[in-house]
Short mmCIF file of C-alpha atoms and ligand atoms in Angstrom, two decimals:
data_model
loop_
_atom_site.label_atom_id
_atom_site.label_comp_id
_atom_site.label_asym_id
_atom_site.label_seq_id
_atom_site.Cartn_x
_atom_site.Cartn_y
_atom_site.Cartn_z
CA MET A 275 193.74 175.02 92.11
CA ILE A 276 190.97 172.93 91.18
CA GLN A 277 189.29 171.60 94.89
CA LEU A 278 187.27 168.91 95.44
CA ILE A 279 183.58 169.34 94.64
CA LYS A 280 181.22 169.88 98.14
CA GLY A 281 179.82 166.98 99.20
CA PHE A 282 182.79 164.82 98.21
CA LYS A 283 185.66 163.68 100.53
CA ASP A 284 189.75 162.17 99.70
CA ILE A 285 189.80 159.60 102.44
CA LEU A 286 193.85 159.72 102.66
CA PRO A 287 196.60 157.13 103.53
CA GLU A 288 196.09 157.95 107.89
CA GLU A 289 192.66 157.05 107.08
CA ILE A 290 193.02 154.61 104.95
CA THR A 291 194.18 151.89 107.68
CA LEU A 292 191.38 152.31 109.62
CA TRP A 293 188.97 151.55 106.70
CA GLN A 294 191.14 148.10 105.46
CA GLN A 295 190.91 147.11 109.15
CA VAL A 296 186.88 147.01 109.18
CA GLU A 297 186.65 146.55 105.59
CA THR A 298 188.93 142.70 106.40
CA LEU A 299 186.48 142.25 109.81
CA ALA A 300 183.28 142.98 107.51
CA ARG A 301 184.55 140.14 105.02
CA THR A 302 185.19 137.92 107.46
CA ILE A 303 182.32 138.34 109.93
CA PHE A 304 179.52 138.14 106.53
CA GLU A 305 181.00 134.90 105.40
CA ASP A 306 181.07 133.04 108.99
CA PHE A 307 177.48 133.79 108.19
CA GLY A 308 177.63 132.10 104.62
CA TYR A 309 177.47 135.80 102.27
CA ARG A 310 179.08 135.94 99.72
CA GLU A 311 180.40 139.14 97.64
CA ILE A 312 179.41 140.84 94.71
CA ARG A 313 180.25 143.69 92.51
CA LEU A 314 177.82 146.26 90.45
CA PRO A 315 178.00 148.30 88.68
CA ILE A 316 177.97 152.15 90.00
CA LEU A 317 175.58 153.31 86.82
CA GLU A 318 172.17 152.19 86.55
CA LYS A 319 168.96 152.88 84.87
CA ALA A 320 167.58 155.42 86.65
CA GLU A 321 163.99 153.58 87.01
CA LEU A 322 165.25 150.68 88.72
CA PHE A 323 165.98 152.80 91.80
CA ALA A 324 162.11 155.00 90.84
CA ARG A 325 160.40 151.46 90.54
CA SER A 326 162.04 150.08 94.19
CA ILE A 327 162.88 153.19 95.91
CA GLY A 328 159.66 154.92 95.22
CA ASP A 329 159.64 157.65 93.61
CA THR A 330 157.40 160.14 96.44
CA THR A 331 161.24 159.38 98.58
CA ASP A 332 163.34 162.02 98.96
CA ILE A 333 165.89 160.34 96.96
CA VAL A 334 164.03 159.88 94.03
CA GLU A 335 162.36 162.84 93.90
CA LYS A 336 165.79 165.54 94.66
CA GLU A 337 168.54 163.54 95.17
CA MET A 338 169.25 161.13 92.49
CA TYR A 339 172.75 162.25 90.41
CA ALA A 340 170.98 161.56 87.52
CA PHE A 341 171.00 162.40 83.91
CA GLU A 342 169.89 161.66 79.71
CA ASP A 343 172.50 159.35 78.23
CA GLY A 344 171.51 158.56 74.83
CA LYS A 345 169.72 155.78 73.61
CA ARG A 346 170.38 154.06 77.25
CA GLY A 347 167.47 156.76 78.91
CA LEU A 348 167.91 158.27 81.65
CA VAL A 349 170.54 157.10 83.87
CA THR A 350 172.13 157.71 87.60
CA LEU A 351 174.99 157.28 89.99
CA ARG A 352 173.84 153.89 92.64
CA PRO A 353 172.51 155.91 96.00
CA GLU A 354 171.75 152.27 97.68
CA ALA A 355 172.58 148.94 96.50
CA THR A 356 169.66 147.05 97.47
CA ALA A 357 167.76 148.07 94.48
CA SER A 358 171.29 146.77 91.89
CA VAL A 359 171.60 143.28 94.25
CA VAL A 360 168.05 143.03 93.54
CA ARG A 361 168.80 143.74 89.60
CA SER A 362 171.24 140.97 90.02
CA TYR A 363 169.44 137.71 91.64
CA ILE A 364 166.99 139.04 88.95
CA GLN A 365 169.01 139.49 85.95
CA GLN A 366 171.82 137.19 86.18
CA ARG A 367 169.45 134.33 87.57
CA LEU A 368 170.31 133.88 90.60
CA TYR A 369 167.54 132.20 92.43
CA ALA A 370 167.42 129.35 89.39
CA ASN A 371 170.62 127.83 90.68
CA ASP A 372 169.47 128.27 94.38
CA PRO A 373 166.43 130.64 95.53
CA ILE A 374 168.41 131.38 97.97
CA GLN A 375 171.40 133.67 97.79
CA LYS A 376 173.53 135.28 100.68
CA LEU A 377 175.53 138.55 99.36
CA TYR A 378 177.06 141.97 100.77
CA THR A 379 178.62 144.82 98.64
CA ILE A 380 181.32 147.31 99.42
CA GLY A 381 181.37 150.16 97.75
CA PRO A 382 180.17 154.50 96.93
CA MET A 383 177.17 156.07 96.83
CA PHE A 384 175.70 158.66 95.71
CA ARG A 385 173.02 161.12 96.68
CA LYS A 386 173.00 164.88 96.33
CA GLU A 387 171.72 166.19 100.21
CA ARG A 388 172.71 168.81 101.94
CA PRO A 389 176.47 168.24 103.00
CA GLN A 390 177.28 168.49 105.99
CA LYS A 391 179.83 166.27 109.02
CA GLY A 392 178.31 162.38 108.26
CA ARG A 393 175.83 163.25 105.37
CA TYR A 394 178.09 163.16 101.81
CA ARG A 395 177.40 163.32 98.35
CA GLN A 396 179.49 161.03 98.47
CA PHE A 397 179.58 157.65 100.68
CA TYR A 398 180.43 153.77 101.27
CA GLN A 399 178.78 151.36 102.63
CA ILE A 400 178.71 147.57 103.30
CA ASP A 401 175.38 146.27 102.04
CA ALA A 402 174.01 142.38 102.76
CA GLU A 403 170.80 140.99 101.27
CA VAL A 404 169.63 137.53 101.98
CA PHE A 405 167.07 135.77 98.74
CA GLY A 406 165.22 133.26 99.98
CA ILE A 407 163.63 133.35 103.29
CA GLU A 408 160.87 134.27 104.90
CA SER A 409 161.87 132.95 108.30
CA PRO A 410 161.95 135.47 111.55
CA LEU A 411 164.94 133.71 112.02
CA MET A 412 166.98 135.39 109.62
CA ASP A 413 165.60 139.04 110.16
CA ALA A 414 167.58 138.62 114.09
CA GLN A 415 170.19 136.55 113.14
CA MET A 416 170.75 139.66 110.40
CA ILE A 417 170.90 141.66 112.97
CA PHE A 418 173.04 139.17 115.10
CA MET A 419 175.57 139.58 112.38
CA LEU A 420 175.39 143.16 111.91
CA MET A 421 175.76 143.51 116.02
CA THR A 422 178.34 141.09 115.72
CA LEU A 423 180.39 142.70 113.48
CA PHE A 424 180.02 146.69 115.98
CA SER A 425 181.03 144.78 118.75
CA ARG A 426 184.54 142.85 117.51
CA LEU A 427 185.01 147.40 116.43
CA ASN A 428 183.95 148.32 120.39
CA VAL A 429 181.42 149.89 118.92
CA SER A 430 179.28 151.01 121.56
CA ASP A 431 176.98 153.35 122.66
CA ILE A 432 174.02 151.58 119.97
CA THR A 433 171.19 151.54 119.82
CA VAL A 434 168.83 148.55 117.54
CA LEU A 435 165.38 150.32 116.95
CA ILE A 436 163.00 148.43 114.90
CA ASN A 437 159.52 148.27 113.64
CA SER A 438 157.17 146.32 111.76
CA LEU A 439 155.59 147.68 108.66
CA GLY A 440 153.25 145.41 108.13
CA CYS A 441 152.57 144.15 104.34
CA PRO A 442 150.31 144.88 101.99
CA ALA A 443 147.54 143.28 103.26
CA CYS A 444 147.28 145.46 106.72
CA ARG A 445 149.77 148.44 105.53
CA PRO A 446 145.91 149.72 103.34
CA ARG A 447 143.79 150.07 106.93
CA PHE A 448 146.50 151.80 108.71
CA LYS A 449 147.36 154.39 105.21
CA GLU A 450 143.58 155.02 105.84
CA SER A 451 143.74 156.01 109.23
CA LEU A 452 146.64 157.98 109.24
CA LEU A 453 145.85 159.75 106.02
CA SER A 454 142.50 160.80 107.41
CA MET A 455 144.29 161.63 111.18
CA LEU A 456 146.71 163.52 108.79
CA GLY A 457 144.03 164.94 106.38
CA SER A 458 143.36 167.47 110.36
CA LYS A 459 146.60 168.54 110.58
CA LYS A 460 147.37 169.97 106.54
CA GLU A 461 148.15 173.11 107.82
CA LEU A 462 150.87 171.77 109.91
CA LEU A 463 152.43 170.24 107.22
CA CYS A 464 155.13 170.70 104.29
CA GLU A 465 154.79 171.25 101.32
CA ASN A 466 156.04 168.48 100.60
CA CYS A 467 154.04 166.74 102.27
CA ASN A 468 150.96 167.49 101.41
CA ARG A 469 152.19 167.44 98.08
CA ARG A 470 152.54 162.82 98.86
CA LEU A 471 149.88 162.55 101.66
CA SER A 472 147.45 161.54 98.83
CA LYS A 473 150.27 159.10 97.27
CA ASN A 474 151.94 157.72 100.43
CA PRO A 475 151.24 159.08 103.63
CA LEU A 476 154.05 157.26 105.65
CA ARG A 477 156.38 159.15 103.91
CA VAL A 478 155.23 162.13 106.00
CA LEU A 479 155.66 160.08 108.60
CA ASP A 480 160.48 159.86 107.40
CA CYS A 481 159.64 163.49 107.31
CA LYS A 482 162.42 166.41 108.54
CA VAL A 483 160.94 168.60 109.05
CA PRO A 484 160.12 170.40 112.90
CA SER A 485 156.20 171.34 111.92
CA CYS A 486 156.05 167.48 110.45
CA ARG A 487 156.72 166.42 113.27
CA ASP A 488 154.87 168.05 115.39
CA ALA A 489 151.51 166.31 113.26
CA VAL A 490 152.27 163.00 113.74
CA LYS A 491 152.87 162.84 117.27
CA ASP A 492 149.13 161.09 117.70
CA ALA A 493 150.13 159.50 114.60
CA PRO A 494 148.58 155.95 114.73
CA SER A 495 151.08 153.15 115.54
CA ILE A 496 151.57 150.56 112.56
CA SER A 497 152.02 147.96 115.21
CA ASP A 498 147.60 147.96 116.00
CA PHE A 499 147.06 147.38 112.43
CA LEU A 500 149.06 144.14 111.82
CA CYS A 501 147.50 141.16 110.75
CA ASN A 502 147.84 137.81 112.04
CA GLY A 503 150.66 136.83 110.15
CA CYS A 504 152.39 139.90 110.46
CA GLU A 505 151.91 140.34 113.86
CA SER A 506 153.90 136.45 114.75
CA HIS A 507 156.48 137.09 112.30
CA PHE A 508 157.06 139.91 114.25
CA SER A 509 156.57 138.74 117.73
CA GLU A 510 159.79 135.28 116.79
CA VAL A 511 161.76 137.84 115.58
CA LYS A 512 161.64 139.90 119.46
CA LYS A 513 161.95 136.54 120.69
CA THR A 514 164.46 135.65 119.36
CA LEU A 515 166.51 138.15 119.64
CA LYS A 516 166.33 138.22 122.91
CA HIS A 517 167.80 134.52 122.28
CA LEU A 518 170.35 136.11 121.20
CA GLY A 519 171.21 138.01 124.43
CA VAL A 520 170.30 141.17 121.10
CA LYS A 521 169.47 144.23 123.33
CA TYR A 522 166.27 146.23 120.74
CA GLU A 523 164.21 148.62 121.28
CA ILE A 524 160.84 149.65 119.34
CA ASP A 525 159.83 152.43 117.99
CA LYS A 526 156.56 152.60 116.58
CA SER A 527 157.15 155.54 114.39
CA LEU A 528 160.20 154.48 112.70
CA VAL A 529 159.95 153.73 108.83
CA ARG A 530 162.66 154.14 107.15
CA GLY A 531 162.96 156.26 104.13
CA LEU A 532 162.39 153.66 100.81
CA ASP A 533 159.39 152.29 99.80
CA TYR A 534 160.40 149.09 98.78
CA TYR A 535 159.72 147.67 103.36
CA THR A 536 157.67 145.15 104.19
CA ARG A 537 157.54 143.64 107.96
CA THR A 538 160.50 143.96 110.05
CA ILE A 539 162.69 147.14 109.48
CA PHE A 540 165.72 148.23 111.60
CA GLU A 541 168.24 151.25 112.36
CA ILE A 542 171.27 150.82 114.84
CA GLN A 543 171.69 154.69 116.02
CA THR A 544 174.76 155.88 118.51
CA THR A 545 174.93 158.54 120.01
CA ALA A 546 178.73 159.25 118.95
CA LEU A 547 178.37 161.36 115.70
CA GLY A 548 176.13 164.69 116.33
CA ALA A 549 172.92 164.94 114.54
CA GLN A 550 174.08 162.32 111.78
CA ASN A 551 172.92 159.56 114.35
CA ALA A 552 171.85 156.47 112.00
CA VAL A 553 174.97 154.36 111.24
CA ALA A 554 173.01 151.33 109.86
CA GLY A 555 169.57 150.37 108.18
CA GLY A 556 167.64 147.69 106.63
CA GLY A 557 164.39 145.74 106.64
CA ARG A 558 162.92 142.81 105.13
CA TYR A 559 160.90 143.57 101.10
CA ASP A 560 159.56 140.75 100.84
CA GLY A 561 157.56 141.90 97.47
CA LEU A 562 160.65 143.76 95.62
CA VAL A 563 162.12 140.83 93.95
CA GLU A 564 158.31 140.16 91.90
CA ALA A 565 157.60 144.10 92.21
CA LEU A 566 161.18 143.87 89.27
CA ASP A 567 159.91 141.70 87.41
CA GLY A 568 161.94 138.61 89.40
CA PRO A 569 160.58 135.66 90.53
CA SER A 570 158.37 135.83 93.82
CA GLN A 571 160.83 135.90 96.84
CA PRO A 572 161.32 137.30 99.91
CA ALA A 573 164.19 138.93 101.34
CA ILE A 574 165.50 140.98 103.75
CA GLY A 575 168.94 142.93 103.84
CA PHE A 576 171.05 146.73 105.52
CA ALA A 577 173.17 148.90 104.97
CA ILE A 578 175.87 149.90 107.14
CA GLY A 579 177.41 153.66 106.83
CA PHE A 580 180.06 153.21 106.22
CA ASP A 581 181.92 156.99 107.01
CA ARG A 582 180.12 157.11 109.71
CA LEU A 583 181.62 154.24 110.99
CA CYS A 584 185.16 154.88 110.44
CA GLU A 585 184.28 158.50 111.97
CA ILE A 586 183.06 156.86 114.93
CA LEU A 587 185.74 155.05 115.29
CA SER A 588 188.62 157.41 114.81
CA GLN A 589 187.44 159.30 117.79
CA ASN A 590 187.94 156.27 119.63
CA SER A 591 191.38 155.55 119.30
CA PRO A 592 193.85 158.32 117.82
CA ILE A 593 194.88 156.77 114.00
CA SER A 594 198.27 154.97 113.47
CA VAL A 595 200.33 155.14 110.98
CA LYS A 596 202.28 152.12 109.97
CA PRO A 597 205.35 151.55 111.26
CA VAL A 598 208.19 151.13 108.64
CA ASP A 599 210.00 147.37 109.54
CA VAL A 600 213.79 148.81 108.32
CA PHE A 601 215.51 152.73 106.99
CA PHE A 602 218.33 152.27 104.89
CA ILE A 603 220.31 155.11 105.57
CA ALA A 604 223.34 154.68 102.93
CA THR A 605 226.14 157.25 101.90
CA GLY A 606 227.65 155.95 98.98
CA ASP A 607 227.00 155.00 95.65
CA GLU A 608 228.03 151.39 95.50
CA SER A 609 225.92 151.57 99.79
CA LYS A 610 223.04 152.70 97.61
CA LYS A 611 222.70 150.39 94.87
CA VAL A 612 223.71 147.62 97.49
CA SER A 613 220.89 148.61 100.30
CA PHE A 614 218.56 149.37 96.55
CA GLU A 615 219.06 145.43 96.44
CA SER A 616 218.43 144.91 100.29
CA ILE A 617 214.48 146.61 99.50
CA CYS A 618 213.47 145.06 96.81
CA LYS A 619 214.46 141.55 98.71
CA LEU A 620 212.65 143.09 101.55
CA ASN A 621 209.57 144.13 99.91
CA VAL A 622 208.88 141.40 98.03
CA GLN A 623 209.50 138.91 101.26
CA GLY A 624 206.28 141.48 102.96
CA ILE A 625 209.02 143.57 104.52
CA THR A 626 208.43 147.04 104.45
CA ALA A 627 211.62 149.07 103.35
CA ASP A 628 213.16 152.41 102.63
CA MET A 629 215.55 154.83 101.88
CA ASP A 630 216.11 157.94 101.03
CA TYR A 631 217.09 158.19 97.84
CA GLY A 632 218.63 161.78 97.85
CA ASP A 633 221.93 162.90 98.89
CA ARG A 634 221.04 164.15 102.40
CA SER A 635 222.87 164.16 105.21
CA LEU A 636 223.67 161.09 108.12
CA LYS A 637 221.61 163.26 110.87
CA SER A 638 218.97 164.12 107.84
CA LEU A 639 218.24 161.14 107.16
CA MET A 640 218.30 159.40 110.75
CA LYS A 641 215.21 161.53 111.38
CA ARG A 642 213.23 160.37 108.35
CA ALA A 643 214.84 156.95 110.40
CA ASP A 644 212.31 158.47 112.82
CA LYS A 645 210.13 160.29 111.65
CA LEU A 646 208.56 156.71 109.54
CA ASN A 647 208.90 154.90 112.77
CA ALA A 648 211.24 152.25 111.82
CA SER A 649 211.62 149.33 114.07
CA PHE A 650 215.52 149.13 112.46
CA VAL A 651 217.82 151.35 111.07
CA VAL A 652 220.74 149.65 108.17
CA ILE A 653 223.92 152.50 108.03
CA ALA A 654 225.88 151.72 105.13
CA ASP A 655 228.78 153.59 104.11
CA ASP A 656 231.10 152.77 101.48
CA GLU A 657 234.13 152.66 103.49
CA ALA A 658 232.56 149.90 105.53
CA LEU A 659 231.00 148.25 102.73
CA LYS A 660 234.85 147.54 101.24
CA SER A 661 235.13 145.29 104.06
CA GLY A 662 232.41 143.40 104.25
CA ASN A 663 230.13 145.01 106.81
CA VAL A 664 227.50 147.64 107.92
CA THR A 665 226.34 148.66 110.91
CA LEU A 666 222.31 148.03 112.03
CA ARG A 667 220.31 149.37 114.38
CA ASN A 668 217.84 148.12 116.63
CA MET A 669 215.51 152.00 116.65
CA ASN A 670 213.87 150.17 119.89
CA THR A 671 216.78 149.20 122.46
CA LYS A 672 218.99 151.48 121.26
CA ASP A 673 221.55 148.72 119.83
CA GLN A 674 224.34 148.63 117.31
CA ILE A 675 225.35 145.81 115.61
CA SER A 676 227.64 144.88 112.78
CA ILE A 677 226.05 143.01 110.00
CA PRO A 678 227.69 140.96 106.82
CA ALA A 679 226.65 142.93 104.05
CA ALA A 680 226.23 139.89 102.16
CA GLY A 681 222.99 139.24 102.84
CA ILE A 682 221.73 141.86 104.80
CA ALA A 683 217.84 140.96 103.37
CA GLU A 684 218.14 137.90 105.37
CA ASN A 685 219.87 138.82 108.58
CA ILE A 686 216.62 141.13 108.85
CA LYS A 687 214.52 139.01 107.94
CA SER A 688 215.41 136.68 110.45
CA ARG A 689 215.14 139.55 113.26
CA ILE A 690 211.54 140.59 112.11
CA ILE A 691 209.32 138.96 114.26
CA ARG A 692 205.24 139.03 113.52
P1 ATP B 291 169.41 159.89 107.37
O1 ATP B 291 168.73 158.72 108.05
O2 ATP B 291 171.50 159.94 107.87
O3 ATP B 291 169.70 159.75 106.30
P2 ATP B 291 169.03 156.84 105.47
O4 ATP B 291 167.70 156.28 106.19
O5 ATP B 291 169.15 158.06 104.23
O6 ATP B 291 169.97 158.18 106.61
P3 ATP B 291 170.09 154.59 104.93
O7 ATP B 291 169.28 155.49 103.07
O8 ATP B 291 169.81 153.59 105.40
O9 ATP B 291 170.59 155.88 105.52
O10 ATP B 291 171.39 154.10 104.21
C1 ATP B 291 171.70 153.79 105.38
C2 ATP B 291 173.41 154.15 106.41
O11 ATP B 291 174.18 154.61 105.12
C3 ATP B 291 172.84 155.29 107.09
O12 ATP B 291 171.92 154.50 108.55
C4 ATP B 291 173.79 155.94 107.02
O13 ATP B 291 174.85 155.50 107.92
C5 ATP B 291 174.23 156.29 105.56
N1 ATP B 291 174.25 156.73 104.73
C6 ATP B 291 172.87 157.63 104.79
N2 ATP B 291 172.94 159.16 103.38
C7 ATP B 291 174.51 158.83 103.79
C8 ATP B 291 175.46 159.99 102.62
N3 ATP B 291 175.05 161.24 103.26
N4 ATP B 291 176.33 160.65 104.26
C9 ATP B 291 177.14 159.35 104.81
N5 ATP B 291 176.77 158.15 105.53
C10 ATP B 291 175.65 158.61 104.59
MG1 MG B 292 168.92 159.91 104.40
#
């Protein structure tokens, strides 16, 4: 038997109802907030991510599914969506029509991470990005929109963590201070961090290796280094979140795993998922559009871990099987023909109807109707059909009546309340 690759998974029909509900709700809320959908390719040039996420990050260093594709050079399955949205904003000149663009996209991402619960090599993200707005009101509104989705889904047990990473004006002073502090703890740092130290010491703050966590315990905090602009931007974000009734915690050690962030960054954590506690994350990236050869435009975005969100929700409510509206039990050739035609008519009108296509006993067909959780059962045999009637059984009340065979579909349709 050929099995799927470790770290990949099938999302089965029993689970999909939940995925669809989440997706529909996310679309509705995002569109109410003025976002429009964008669909992007899964394969992109690897350079796009090396230049945006950063070539000293875990994702780019070791997690990309990259391969040489002839003339196109090194291409990769996308590990995240932001860089692709930015590429499209620049390449398709979306800014020329209107620099302000509010976009969302939903789809699979790929990272060659160590597979475990809540961590897959193909996972899905619901991603939203806003271009052209520097105002801290937008930072707060994005978090507010995210929390609106979670609260409508009845996800409790979540914490909003925020921090500010400053900007190119104030971050260098912080880096310097961090570097001099880490310089004295080199022996505690893992091999990776030692290598990254000179290129990007902020990455050390994000390392999960216990000795590295120890080393950064007394690290300086970026918040003590923010310039006036960043300081007031961040305090506006916090003030607005308060006004909007969003509870948050400031996490001074939050840096997040991608290099492009500036100013506000945030992560939504939950206790419901064990070790994989981040269910969404995002932040501002005011320099990225320009760094990727686009116009100088501020931007901010977030991504929700779709798989993890569905895992939380499936713990809350057991997954239900969508019932079939009508099951036809047809025991003769003529009955099968009439039933089949009625089923097709009902299906076209948005009513789920089904029958058994083989030759099974009445008893086993009744069992099947139960299994499909049918609301109604039509029992048709050729004998009854000759007199122009079939039997309709309401599976909830167990009432049984005789109805005319002509116009079964119309008759049933009138009984199904949506
Ligand atoms: P983590 O700290 O869990 O590795 P991350 O910071 O790498 O998360 P982001 O790049 O911010 O994650 O992606 C946003 C969200 O996507 C995460 O909060 C998480 O819910 C989800 N996610 C990230 N990587 C995976 C994965 N390998 N499998 C499933 N979901 C993931
Ligand atoms: Mg990660």
